[in-house]
Coordinates of C-alpha atoms and ligand atoms in Angstrom, one line a residue:
M253 CA 0.0 0.0 0.0
K254 CA 1.3 3.5 -1.0
I255 CA 0.0 6.5 0.9
L256 CA 0.6 10.1 0.0
V257 CA 0.1 12.6 2.9
C258 CA -0.3 16.3 2.1
I259 CA 1.6 18.5 4.5
S260 CA 0.9 22.2 4.9
N261 CA 3.5 24.5 6.5
V262 CA 1.5 26.8 8.8
P263 CA 2.4 29.5 11.4
D264 CA 2.5 28.4 15.0
T265 CA -0.9 28.9 16.7
T266 CA 0.5 31.6 19.0
T267 CA 1.7 33.7 16.1
K268 CA 0.7 37.4 16.1
I269 CA -0.6 37.9 12.6
T270 CA 0.5 40.9 10.6
F271 CA 0.6 41.8 6.9
T272 CA 3.0 43.4 4.5
N273 CA 2.8 44.8 0.9
E274 CA -0.2 47.0 1.5
N275 CA -1.9 44.2 3.4
K276 CA -1.8 41.9 0.5
E277 CA 0.7 39.4 2.0
F278 CA 1.1 37.6 5.3
N279 CA 4.2 38.8 7.1
A280 CA 6.2 35.7 7.7
S281 CA 9.1 37.6 9.3
G282 CA 10.1 36.0 12.6
V283 CA 7.3 33.5 12.5
Q284 CA 7.8 30.0 13.7
F285 CA 6.2 27.4 11.3
I286 CA 4.8 24.0 12.2
V287 CA 3.2 21.0 10.5
N288 CA -0.5 21.8 10.2
P289 CA -2.1 19.9 13.2
Y290 CA -4.7 18.2 11.1
D291 CA -1.9 17.0 8.7
E292 CA -0.2 15.4 11.8
I293 CA -3.4 13.4 12.3
A294 CA -3.5 12.3 8.7
L295 CA 0.2 11.4 8.8
S296 CA -0.2 9.4 12.0
K297 CA -3.0 7.4 10.5
A298 CA -1.0 6.7 7.4
I299 CA 1.9 5.5 9.6
D300 CA -0.4 3.2 11.6
L301 CA -1.9 1.7 8.3
C302 CA 1.6 1.0 7.0
E303 CA 3.0 -0.4 10.3
G304 CA 4.8 -3.8 10.0
G305 CA 5.8 -3.4 6.4
K306 CA 2.3 -3.1 5.1
G307 CA 3.2 -0.1 3.0
T308 CA 5.0 3.2 2.6
V309 CA 4.2 6.8 3.5
T310 CA 5.3 9.7 1.3
V311 CA 4.7 13.3 2.5
I312 CA 4.2 16.1 -0.1
N313 CA 4.4 19.8 0.4
V314 CA 3.9 22.6 -2.1
G315 CA 6.3 25.3 -0.9
D316 CA 9.7 27.0 -1.2
S317 CA 12.8 25.8 0.6
S318 CA 11.7 27.5 3.8
T319 CA 9.2 24.7 4.4
E320 CA 11.9 22.0 4.6
P321 CA 12.2 22.0 8.5
T322 CA 8.5 21.2 8.5
I323 CA 8.9 18.4 6.0
R324 CA 11.8 17.0 8.1
K325 CA 9.5 17.1 11.1
A326 CA 7.0 14.9 9.2
L327 CA 9.9 12.5 8.3
A328 CA 10.8 12.5 12.0
I329 CA 7.3 11.5 12.9
G330 CA 7.6 8.5 10.7
A331 CA 7.1 9.2 6.9
D332 CA 9.4 7.1 4.7
D333 CA 10.2 9.8 2.2
A334 CA 9.2 13.3 1.1
V335 CA 8.5 15.5 -1.9
R336 CA 8.6 19.3 -2.1
I337 CA 7.0 20.9 -5.1
D338 CA 9.2 23.9 -5.4
S339 CA 7.0 27.0 -5.6
T340 CA 5.1 29.5 -3.5
P341 CA 1.5 28.3 -3.2
R342 CA -0.8 31.2 -4.2
D343 CA -4.2 29.6 -3.8
A344 CA -5.9 26.2 -3.2
Y345 CA -6.4 25.5 -6.9
F346 CA -2.7 25.9 -7.6
T347 CA -1.7 23.7 -4.6
A348 CA -4.2 20.9 -5.4
F349 CA -3.2 21.0 -9.1
Q350 CA 0.5 20.5 -8.2
I351 CA -0.3 17.6 -5.8
A352 CA -2.6 15.9 -8.4
E353 CA 0.1 16.2 -11.1
Y354 CA 2.6 14.5 -8.9
A355 CA 0.1 11.8 -7.9
K356 CA -0.7 11.1 -11.6
Q357 CA 3.0 10.2 -12.2
N358 CA 3.3 8.1 -9.0
D359 CA 0.8 5.5 -8.1
F360 CA -0.8 6.0 -4.6
N361 CA -3.6 3.9 -3.1
M362 CA -4.8 6.8 -1.1
I363 CA -4.1 10.5 -0.5
L364 CA -4.7 11.9 3.0
C365 CA -5.0 15.6 3.8
G366 CA -5.9 17.5 6.9
R367 CA -9.5 18.8 7.2
E368 CA -8.2 22.3 6.6
S369 CA -5.0 24.3 6.9
I370 CA -5.1 26.4 10.1
D371 CA -3.8 29.5 8.3
Y372 CA -5.9 30.1 5.2
N373 CA -8.6 27.7 6.4
G374 CA -9.8 27.0 2.8
A375 CA -10.8 23.3 3.3
Q376 CA -10.6 23.1 -0.5
V377 CA -7.4 21.2 -1.4
A378 CA -8.5 17.6 -0.8
A379 CA -11.7 17.9 -2.8
M380 CA -9.9 19.6 -5.6
I381 CA -7.3 16.8 -5.7
G382 CA -10.2 14.4 -6.0
E383 CA -11.6 16.3 -9.0
F384 CA -8.2 16.6 -10.8
L385 CA -7.6 12.9 -10.4
E386 CA -11.3 11.9 -11.0
I387 CA -11.3 9.8 -7.8
P388 CA -13.7 9.8 -4.8
S389 CA -13.0 12.5 -2.2
V390 CA -14.4 12.2 1.4
S391 CA -14.2 15.3 3.6
I392 CA -13.7 15.7 7.4
I393 CA -13.4 12.1 8.2
K394 CA -13.3 10.8 11.8
K395 CA -12.4 7.1 11.3
L396 CA -10.7 5.0 8.5
D397 CA -10.2 1.3 8.2
T398 CA -8.9 -0.5 5.1
D399 CA -7.9 -4.0 4.1
G400 CA -6.0 -2.5 1.1
T401 CA -8.9 -3.0 -1.3
T402 CA -12.0 -1.9 0.5
T403 CA -12.0 1.1 2.8
T404 CA -14.6 2.1 5.4
I405 CA -14.8 5.7 6.5
E406 CA -16.8 7.3 9.2
R407 CA -18.0 10.9 9.1
E408 CA -19.9 12.9 11.7
I409 CA -23.0 14.5 10.4
E410 CA -25.8 16.5 12.1
G411 CA -27.2 14.2 14.8
G412 CA -25.4 11.1 13.7
K413 CA -22.8 9.3 11.7
E414 CA -22.3 8.5 8.0
I415 CA -20.4 5.3 7.1
V416 CA -18.9 5.4 3.6
S417 CA -17.5 2.3 1.8
L418 CA -15.0 2.7 -1.0
T419 CA -13.0 0.5 -3.3
G420 CA -10.0 1.7 -5.2
K421 CA -8.1 5.0 -4.9
F422 CA -9.5 8.0 -3.0
V423 CA -8.6 11.2 -1.2
A424 CA -9.8 12.0 2.3
S425 CA -9.4 15.0 4.6
C426 CA -8.8 14.0 8.2
A427 CA -10.2 15.5 11.4
E428 CA -9.7 14.7 15.1
G429 CA -10.4 11.1 16.0
V430 CA -8.8 9.5 12.9
A431 CA -5.6 8.9 14.8
E432 CA -3.7 10.0 17.8
A433 CA -1.1 12.6 16.6
K434 CA 2.4 11.0 17.0
I435 CA 5.4 12.9 18.5
P436 CA 8.8 12.3 17.0
N437 CA 11.3 10.5 19.1
M438 CA 15.1 10.8 19.1
R439 CA 15.5 7.9 16.7
G440 CA 13.0 9.5 14.3
I441 CA 14.7 12.9 14.5
M442 CA 18.1 11.3 13.7
S443 CA 16.8 9.2 10.8
A444 CA 14.8 12.1 9.3
R445 CA 18.1 13.8 8.4
T446 CA 19.0 11.1 5.9
K447 CA 15.5 10.2 4.6
P448 CA 15.0 11.1 0.9
L449 CA 13.5 14.5 0.2
A450 CA 12.9 15.0 -3.5
V451 CA 12.5 18.6 -4.9
V452 CA 10.3 18.7 -8.0
A453 CA 9.6 21.7 -10.3
A454 CA 6.1 23.0 -10.2
Q455 CA 3.9 22.7 -13.3
E456 CA 2.5 25.7 -15.2
V457 CA -1.0 26.5 -14.1
K458 CA -3.1 29.7 -14.2
L459 CA -4.0 31.3 -10.9
L460 CA -7.7 31.6 -10.4
S461 CA -7.6 34.1 -7.4
K462 CA -5.7 37.0 -6.1
V463 CA -5.6 38.7 -2.8
I464 CA -7.2 42.2 -2.7
S465 CA -6.3 42.7 0.9
F466 CA -6.2 41.0 4.3
E467 CA -7.4 42.5 7.6
T468 CA -7.4 41.3 11.2
P469 CA -10.7 41.2 13.1
T470 CA -11.8 44.4 14.9
P471 CA -10.5 44.3 18.5
R472 CA -13.1 43.3 21.0
G473 CA -14.5 46.1 23.2
T474 CA -13.6 46.4 26.8
V475 CA -15.4 44.4 29.5
K476 CA -17.7 46.0 32.0
L477 CA -17.9 44.1 35.3
I478 CA -21.1 44.5 37.2
E479 CA -21.6 43.3 40.8
A480 CA -23.9 40.3 41.1
E481 CA -26.2 42.2 43.4
N482 CA -26.6 45.0 40.9
A483 CA -28.8 43.2 38.4
E484 CA -30.8 46.4 37.8
N485 CA -27.8 48.2 36.5
L486 CA -27.0 45.2 34.2
I487 CA -30.6 45.3 32.7
N488 CA -30.3 49.0 32.2
L489 CA -27.0 48.7 30.3
L490 CA -28.3 45.8 28.2
H491 CA -31.2 48.1 27.3
T492 CA -29.5 51.4 26.8
E493 CA -25.9 50.6 25.7
A494 CA -25.9 47.1 24.2
K495 CA -29.5 47.6 22.9
V496 CA -30.2 43.8 23.0
I497 CA -33.3 44.0 25.2
Ligands
FAD296 C1 -5.7 34.2 -2.3 C2 -4.6 33.4 -1.6 C3 -3.3 33.9 -1.6 C4 -2.2 33.1 -1.0 N1 -1.0 33.6 -1.0 C5 0.0 32.9 -0.4 C6 1.4 33.3 -0.4 O1 1.7 34.4 -0.9 N2 2.3 32.5 0.2 C7 2.0 31.3 0.8 O2 2.9 30.6 1.3 N3 0.7 30.9 0.8 C8 -0.3 31.6 0.2 N4 -1.6 31.2 0.2 C9 -1.9 29.9 0.9 C10 -1.6 28.8 0.0 O3 -2.0 29.0 -1.3 C11 -2.2 27.6 0.6 O4 -1.2 26.6 0.7 C12 -3.3 27.0 -0.2 O5 -4.3 28.0 -0.6 C13 -4.0 25.9 0.5 O6 -4.6 26.6 1.6 P1 -6.1 26.3 2.0 O7 -6.4 27.0 3.3 O8 -7.0 26.4 0.9 O9 -5.9 24.7 2.4 P2 -6.9 23.7 2.8 O10 -7.8 23.3 1.7 O11 -7.6 24.3 4.1 O12 -6.0 22.6 3.3 C14 -6.5 21.2 3.5 C15 -5.3 20.3 3.4 O13 -4.7 20.4 2.1 C16 -3.3 20.1 2.3 N5 -2.5 21.3 1.9 C17 -2.9 22.6 2.0 N6 -1.8 23.4 1.6 C18 -0.8 22.6 1.2 C19 0.5 22.8 0.7 N7 1.0 24.0 0.5 N8 1.2 21.7 0.4 C20 0.7 20.4 0.6 N9 -0.5 20.2 1.1 C21 -1.3 21.2 1.4 C22 -3.1 19.8 3.8 O14 -3.2 18.5 4.0 C23 -4.2 20.6 4.4 O15 -4.6 20.1 5.7 C24 -2.6 31.9 -0.4 C25 -3.9 31.4 -0.4 C26 -4.9 32.2 -1.0 C27 -6.3 31.6 -1.0

């Protein structure tokens, strides 16, 4: 079994977000990047499925050379090898196209993504890969079991569960529950240094979107604390200031 896991290089969750170039670009200066947390779940599941020589796990990232520490982290967690499509991803269509083109040349049984990247939060790449490759795509999955031919996937839906059965190749975007995220150990970190990391040129593709501008949310207003015994004052403020009653 050959599994391709898509890895996004995202800012650490504690990053203070700022923009450059007239608010058209994210300011990456001084930012610590990490493996997208949902991709760690996808990767951990792939490693579990391939345990005991049952298969191999390749991680793929669309990004420039600055993403290599993140790719090495994925190798340290347990991927067998890695591919970096050398470019700056400008939108989800571009990213999915590059991954699909690579997958067309290299035969994978399944492609696992995270449910969304925690930076641009598009939740689009997995479905687009499915479209480009003309294979089924299942989004926001919670459980996956496979015997190598038939795969059973569980999704959470409003008020219940959806069980999906698939045969053949597919792409799925993984959410919490699919696997326990693995932490790299010292052996993994050492071996990651020498695991293969291929750098592949990006394919020509037209961009379908461009950023007009980014903006951060309006800061929240200050908090007014009202003594518990002063309910009358609270009602008055809700009526006259907040105008909600
Ligand atoms: C208008 C626009 C402008 C952008 N400009 C820049 C830019 O200047 N520089 C920059 O670095 N990024 C830029 N990005 C972000 C970059 O294009 C994203 O990698 C891409 O859009 C996917 O993000 P998403 O939120 O749609 O991914 P989602 O669809 O939310 O991601 C789902 C999953 O897809 C996979 N995935 C996502 N991105 C990648 C990737 N790059 N490589 C491998 N797998 C991946 C992961 O498994 C991830 O969990 C831009 C995005 C947009 C929409």
